[in-house]
Coordinates of C-alpha atoms and ligand atoms in Angstrom, one line a residue:
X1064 CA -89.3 206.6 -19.1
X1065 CA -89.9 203.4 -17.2
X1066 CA -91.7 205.5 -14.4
X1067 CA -93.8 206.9 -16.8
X1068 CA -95.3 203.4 -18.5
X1069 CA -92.8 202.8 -21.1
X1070 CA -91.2 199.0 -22.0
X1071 CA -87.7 200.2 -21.9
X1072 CA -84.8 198.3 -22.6
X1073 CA -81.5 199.6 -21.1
X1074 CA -78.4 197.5 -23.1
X1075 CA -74.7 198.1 -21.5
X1076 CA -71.8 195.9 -22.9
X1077 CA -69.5 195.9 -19.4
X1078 CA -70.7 193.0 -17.1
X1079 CA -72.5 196.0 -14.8
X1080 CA -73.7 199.5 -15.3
X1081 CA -70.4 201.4 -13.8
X1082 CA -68.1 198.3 -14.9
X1083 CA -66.9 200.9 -18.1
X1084 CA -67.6 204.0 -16.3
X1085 CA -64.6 206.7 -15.5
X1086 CA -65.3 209.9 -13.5
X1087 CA -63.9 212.1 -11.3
X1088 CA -66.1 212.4 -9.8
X1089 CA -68.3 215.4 -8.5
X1090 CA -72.1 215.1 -9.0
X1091 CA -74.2 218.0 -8.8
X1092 CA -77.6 217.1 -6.4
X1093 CA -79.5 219.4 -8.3
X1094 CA -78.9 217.1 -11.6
X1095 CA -80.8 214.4 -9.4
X1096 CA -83.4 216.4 -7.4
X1097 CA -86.1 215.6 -10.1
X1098 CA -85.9 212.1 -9.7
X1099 CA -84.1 211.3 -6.1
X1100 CA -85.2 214.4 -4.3
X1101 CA -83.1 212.9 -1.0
X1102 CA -81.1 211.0 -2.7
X1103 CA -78.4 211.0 0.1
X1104 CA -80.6 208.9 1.8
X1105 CA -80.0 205.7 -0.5
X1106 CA -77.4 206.5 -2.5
X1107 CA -74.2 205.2 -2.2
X1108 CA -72.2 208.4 -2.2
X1109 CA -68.8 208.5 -1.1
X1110 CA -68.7 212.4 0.7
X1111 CA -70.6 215.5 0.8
X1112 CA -68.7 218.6 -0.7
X1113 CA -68.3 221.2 1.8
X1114 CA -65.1 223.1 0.2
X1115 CA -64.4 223.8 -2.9
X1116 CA -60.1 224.4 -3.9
X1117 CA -58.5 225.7 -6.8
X1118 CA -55.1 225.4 -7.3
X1119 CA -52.5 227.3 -10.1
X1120 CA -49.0 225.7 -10.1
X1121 CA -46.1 226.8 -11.1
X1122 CA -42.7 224.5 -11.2
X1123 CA -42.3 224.4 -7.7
X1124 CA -45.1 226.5 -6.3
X1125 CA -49.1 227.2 -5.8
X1126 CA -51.8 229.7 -5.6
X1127 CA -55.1 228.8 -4.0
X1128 CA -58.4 229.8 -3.6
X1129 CA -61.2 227.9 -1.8
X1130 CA -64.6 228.5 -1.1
X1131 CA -66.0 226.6 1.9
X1132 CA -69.7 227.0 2.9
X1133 CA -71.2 226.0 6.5
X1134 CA -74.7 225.8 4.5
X1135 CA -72.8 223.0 2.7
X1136 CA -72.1 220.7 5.6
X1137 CA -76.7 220.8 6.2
X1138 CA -79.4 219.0 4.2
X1139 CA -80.0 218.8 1.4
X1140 CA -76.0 219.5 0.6
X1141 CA -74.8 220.9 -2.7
X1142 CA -72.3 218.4 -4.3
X1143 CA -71.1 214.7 -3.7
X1144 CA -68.5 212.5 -4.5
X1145 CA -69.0 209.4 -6.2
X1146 CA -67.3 206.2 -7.7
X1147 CA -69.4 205.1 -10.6
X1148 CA -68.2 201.3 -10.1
X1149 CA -71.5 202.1 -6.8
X1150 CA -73.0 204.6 -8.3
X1151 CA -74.3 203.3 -11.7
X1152 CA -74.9 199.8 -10.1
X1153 CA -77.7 201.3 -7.8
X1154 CA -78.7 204.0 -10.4
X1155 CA -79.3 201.5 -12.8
X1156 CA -81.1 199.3 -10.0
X1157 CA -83.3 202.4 -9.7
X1158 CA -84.2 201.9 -13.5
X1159 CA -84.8 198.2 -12.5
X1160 CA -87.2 198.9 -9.8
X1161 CA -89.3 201.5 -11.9
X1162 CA -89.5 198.6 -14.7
X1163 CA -87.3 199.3 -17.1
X1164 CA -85.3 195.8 -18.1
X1165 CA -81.6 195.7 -17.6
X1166 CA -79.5 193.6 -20.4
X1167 CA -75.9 193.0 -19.2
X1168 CA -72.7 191.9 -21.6
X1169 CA -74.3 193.1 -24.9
X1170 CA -72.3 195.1 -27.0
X1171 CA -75.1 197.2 -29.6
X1172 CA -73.7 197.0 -32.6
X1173 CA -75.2 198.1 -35.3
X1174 CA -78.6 200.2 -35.7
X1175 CA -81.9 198.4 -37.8
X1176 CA -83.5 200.7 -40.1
X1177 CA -86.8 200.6 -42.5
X1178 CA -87.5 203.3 -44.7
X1179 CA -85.1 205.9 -43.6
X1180 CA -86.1 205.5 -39.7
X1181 CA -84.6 204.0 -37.0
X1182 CA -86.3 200.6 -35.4
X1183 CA -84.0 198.3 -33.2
X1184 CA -80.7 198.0 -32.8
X1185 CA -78.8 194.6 -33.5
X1186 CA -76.2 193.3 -30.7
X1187 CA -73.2 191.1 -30.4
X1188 CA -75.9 188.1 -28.9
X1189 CA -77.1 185.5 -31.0
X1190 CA -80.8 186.3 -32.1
X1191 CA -79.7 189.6 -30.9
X1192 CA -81.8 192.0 -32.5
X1193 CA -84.1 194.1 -30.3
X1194 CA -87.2 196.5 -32.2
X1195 CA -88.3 199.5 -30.9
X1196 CA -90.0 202.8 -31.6
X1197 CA -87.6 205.1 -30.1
X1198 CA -83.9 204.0 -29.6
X1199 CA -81.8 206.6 -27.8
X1200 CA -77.9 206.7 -28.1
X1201 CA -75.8 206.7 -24.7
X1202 CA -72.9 204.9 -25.6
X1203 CA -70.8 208.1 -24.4
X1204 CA -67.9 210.1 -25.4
X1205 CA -66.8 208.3 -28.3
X1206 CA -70.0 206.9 -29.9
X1207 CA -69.4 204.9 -32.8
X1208 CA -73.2 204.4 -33.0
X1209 CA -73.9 207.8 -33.9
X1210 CA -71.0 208.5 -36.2
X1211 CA -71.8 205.5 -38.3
X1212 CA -75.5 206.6 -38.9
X1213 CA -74.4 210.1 -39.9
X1214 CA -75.9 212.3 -36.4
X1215 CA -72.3 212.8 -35.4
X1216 CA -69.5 213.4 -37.7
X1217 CA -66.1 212.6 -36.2
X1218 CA -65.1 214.3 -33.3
X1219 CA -61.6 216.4 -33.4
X1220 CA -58.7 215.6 -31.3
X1221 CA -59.0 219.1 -29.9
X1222 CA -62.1 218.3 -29.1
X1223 CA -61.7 215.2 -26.6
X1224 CA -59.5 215.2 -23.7
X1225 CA -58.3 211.9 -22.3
X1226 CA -58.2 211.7 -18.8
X1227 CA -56.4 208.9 -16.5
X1228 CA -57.1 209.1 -12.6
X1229 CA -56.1 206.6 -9.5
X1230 CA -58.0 205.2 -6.8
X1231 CA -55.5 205.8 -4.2
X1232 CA -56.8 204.2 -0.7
X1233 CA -56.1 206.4 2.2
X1234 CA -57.6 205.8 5.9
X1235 CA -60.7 208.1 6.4
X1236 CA -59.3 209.4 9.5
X1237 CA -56.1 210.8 7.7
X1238 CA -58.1 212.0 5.0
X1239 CA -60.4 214.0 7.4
X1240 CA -57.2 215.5 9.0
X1241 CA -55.3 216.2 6.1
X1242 CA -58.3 218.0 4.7
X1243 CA -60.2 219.8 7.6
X1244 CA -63.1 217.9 7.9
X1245 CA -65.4 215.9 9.9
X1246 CA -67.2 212.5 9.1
X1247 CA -69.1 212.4 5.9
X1248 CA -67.9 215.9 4.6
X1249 CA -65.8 216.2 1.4
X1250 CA -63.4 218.5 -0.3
X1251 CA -62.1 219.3 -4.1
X1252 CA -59.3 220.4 -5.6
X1253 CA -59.0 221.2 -9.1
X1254 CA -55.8 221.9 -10.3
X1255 CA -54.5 224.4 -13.3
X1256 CA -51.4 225.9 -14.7
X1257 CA -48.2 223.7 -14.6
X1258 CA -50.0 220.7 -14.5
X1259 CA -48.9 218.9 -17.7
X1260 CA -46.0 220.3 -19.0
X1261 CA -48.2 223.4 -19.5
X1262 CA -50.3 221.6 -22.2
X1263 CA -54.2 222.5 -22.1
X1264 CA -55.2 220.3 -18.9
X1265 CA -56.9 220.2 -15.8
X1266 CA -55.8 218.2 -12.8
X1267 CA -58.1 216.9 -9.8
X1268 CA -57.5 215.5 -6.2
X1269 CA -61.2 214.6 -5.0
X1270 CA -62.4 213.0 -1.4
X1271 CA -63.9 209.8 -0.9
X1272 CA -65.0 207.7 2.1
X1273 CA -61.2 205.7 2.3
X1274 CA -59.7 207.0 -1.1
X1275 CA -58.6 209.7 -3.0
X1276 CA -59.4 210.3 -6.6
X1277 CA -56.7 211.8 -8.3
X1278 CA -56.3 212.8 -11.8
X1279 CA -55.6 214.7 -14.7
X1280 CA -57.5 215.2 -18.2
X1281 CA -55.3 216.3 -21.0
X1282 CA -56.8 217.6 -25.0
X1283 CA -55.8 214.6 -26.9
X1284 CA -54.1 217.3 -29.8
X1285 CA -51.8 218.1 -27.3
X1286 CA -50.9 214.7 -26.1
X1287 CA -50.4 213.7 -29.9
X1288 CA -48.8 216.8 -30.6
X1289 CA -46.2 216.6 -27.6
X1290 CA -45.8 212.6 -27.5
X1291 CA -47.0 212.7 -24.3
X1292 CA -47.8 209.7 -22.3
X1293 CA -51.0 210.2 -19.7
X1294 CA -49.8 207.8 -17.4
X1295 CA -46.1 209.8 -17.0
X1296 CA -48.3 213.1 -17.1
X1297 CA -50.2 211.4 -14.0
X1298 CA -46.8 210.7 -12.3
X1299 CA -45.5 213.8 -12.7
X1300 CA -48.5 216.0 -11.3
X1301 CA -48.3 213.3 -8.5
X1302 CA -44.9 214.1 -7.5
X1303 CA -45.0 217.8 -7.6
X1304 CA -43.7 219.0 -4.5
X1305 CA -47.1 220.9 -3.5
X1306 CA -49.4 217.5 -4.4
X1307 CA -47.0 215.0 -2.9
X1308 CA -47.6 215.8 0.5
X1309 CA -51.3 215.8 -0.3
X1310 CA -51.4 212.4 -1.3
X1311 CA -48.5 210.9 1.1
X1312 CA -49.3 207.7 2.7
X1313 CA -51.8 207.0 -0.3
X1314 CA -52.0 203.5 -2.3
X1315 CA -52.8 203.4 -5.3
X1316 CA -55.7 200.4 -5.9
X1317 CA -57.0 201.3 -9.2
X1318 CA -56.2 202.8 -12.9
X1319 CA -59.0 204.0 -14.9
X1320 CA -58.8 206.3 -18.3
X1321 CA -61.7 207.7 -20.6
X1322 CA -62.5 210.5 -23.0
X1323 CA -64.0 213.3 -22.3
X1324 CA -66.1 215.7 -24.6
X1325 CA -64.3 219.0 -24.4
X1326 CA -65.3 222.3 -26.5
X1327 CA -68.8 222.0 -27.2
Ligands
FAD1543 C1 -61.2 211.2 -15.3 C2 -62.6 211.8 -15.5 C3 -63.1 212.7 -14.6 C4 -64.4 213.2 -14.7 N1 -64.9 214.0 -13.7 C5 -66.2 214.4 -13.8 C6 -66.8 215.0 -12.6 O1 -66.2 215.1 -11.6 N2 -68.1 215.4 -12.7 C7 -68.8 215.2 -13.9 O2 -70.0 215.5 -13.9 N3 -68.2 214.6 -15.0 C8 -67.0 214.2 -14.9 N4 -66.4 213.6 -16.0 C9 -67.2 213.4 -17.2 C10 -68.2 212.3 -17.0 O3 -67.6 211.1 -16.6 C11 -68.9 212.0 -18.4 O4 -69.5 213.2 -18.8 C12 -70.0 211.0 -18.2 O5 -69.5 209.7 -17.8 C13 -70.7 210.8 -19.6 O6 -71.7 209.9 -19.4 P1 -72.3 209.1 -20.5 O7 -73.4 208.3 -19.9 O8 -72.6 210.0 -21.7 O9 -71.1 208.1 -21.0 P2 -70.4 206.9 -20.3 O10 -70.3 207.2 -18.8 O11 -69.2 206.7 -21.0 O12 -71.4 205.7 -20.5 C14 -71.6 205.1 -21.8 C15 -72.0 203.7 -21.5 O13 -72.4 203.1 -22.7 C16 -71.8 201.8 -22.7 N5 -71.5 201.5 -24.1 C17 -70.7 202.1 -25.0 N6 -70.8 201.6 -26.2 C18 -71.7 200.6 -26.1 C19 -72.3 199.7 -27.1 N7 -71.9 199.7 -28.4 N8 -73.2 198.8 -26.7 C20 -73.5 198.7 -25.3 N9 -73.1 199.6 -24.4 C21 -72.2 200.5 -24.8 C22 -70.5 201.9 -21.9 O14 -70.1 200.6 -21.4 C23 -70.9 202.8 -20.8 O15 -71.5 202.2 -19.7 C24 -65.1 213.0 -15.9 C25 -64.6 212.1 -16.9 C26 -63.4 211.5 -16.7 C27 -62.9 210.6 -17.8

């Protein structure tokens, strides 16, 4: 919008863009060809996918399937890893640059209305109210912002799935070992089956530059319908026998958790 002459105003409550942020996290190049047509180049992009894994596991067992594509490991690639913490720090910069202004440690909290349409939102800063013609909600999964003016109703447990993932810090030499791969190349695997005491879930173990994502989103019904705590659901898909050797020699650096919408 800023690109194309608009006075935009971009608001994020956490002290950065990517502070708040939780993702596995694959991004698709094609999602950012229209705007970053190279956008290897500046990016800061943790690996290039060149294999793709799935994994079904069973108590004490696997099945997997991988695709991995030579045309992958060439310009302009196909997918990337990311940590958003980076990421959104230089996407938003990218907002920056094209004019767009970036306000910091503002929570929005309410939405100003005249007359049955929407004009400004009002924030947690003193004075805080900002006008505009068009005000666009990206608050994310959970946004109270749209509920509360009636565009969303609330969403169902079924629908959401709350997902909890580790940073775990690994040398890249070990990485590109345990993995088959060379330099900047990355791999996935995305893990089904016994993954969470057989609850509806889906597990991940993605490549980064020194670290390993690793993670596992489970429907929020099912975790209030079983008791279940994430964290011990984490532990548990971290110790099976097939994932532990994966991820020996790992250490942990970081916790992060976040909805995701699930089911449409
Ligand atoms: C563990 C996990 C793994 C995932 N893996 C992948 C993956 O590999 N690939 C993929 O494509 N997707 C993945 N996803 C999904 C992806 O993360 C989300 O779809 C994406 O982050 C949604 O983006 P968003 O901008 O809508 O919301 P968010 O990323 O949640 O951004 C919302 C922003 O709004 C800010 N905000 C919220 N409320 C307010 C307010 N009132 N005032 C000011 N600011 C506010 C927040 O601080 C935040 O920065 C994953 C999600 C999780 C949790």
């Amino acid at each position: 919008m800023a690109k194309a002459g608009l006075k935009v105003a971009l608001i994020e409550r956490g002290s950065y863009p990517g502070a708040k942020n939780v993702m596995g996290g694959v991004i698709y190049r094609q999602a950012l060809d229209e705007q970053f047509p190279n956008v290897w180049e500046d990016a800061p992009l943790e690996r290039y996918i060149i294999e793709q894994r799935y994994w079904i596991l069973s108590r004490d067992s696997n099945i997997s399937i991988s695709h991995r594509s030579e045309k992958f490991t060439k310009k302009p690639y196909n997918r990337f890893t990311v940590l958003r913490a980076k990421f959104d720090a230089w996407y938003a910069k990218q907002a920056e640059e094209a004019g767009a202004y970036l306000i910091t440690k503002t929570v929005v909290k309410d939405i100003i209305s005249c007359d049955g349409q929407v004009i400004g939102v009002s924030t947690d800063r003193p004075d805080g109210d900002i006008f505009a013609d068009v005000v666009i909600l990206c608050d994310g999964a959970n946004s109270l912002l749209a509920e509360k003016i009636g565009l969303r109703s609330k969403i169902k447990t079924k629908n959401l799935a709350l997902a909890v993932k580790e940073i775990i810090h690994m040398p890249r030499g070990k990485i590109e070992d345990r993995f088959n791969l060379e330099s900047d190349e990355g791999a996935t695997i995305d893990i089904y089956g016994k993954v969470a005491r057989g609850m509806q879930s889906t597990g991940f173990i993605y490549t980064n530059k020194d670290s390993l994502s690793v993670g596992i989103g489970v429907v929020l019904s099912d975790l209030v319908k079983y008791r279940a705590k994430p964290y011990e659901l984490l532990e548990e898909m971290k110790n099976h026998p097939v994932i532990r050797r994966i991820i020996a020699g790992g250490e942990p650096r970081e916790y992060l958790a976040h909805m995701i919408p699930e089911g449409g």
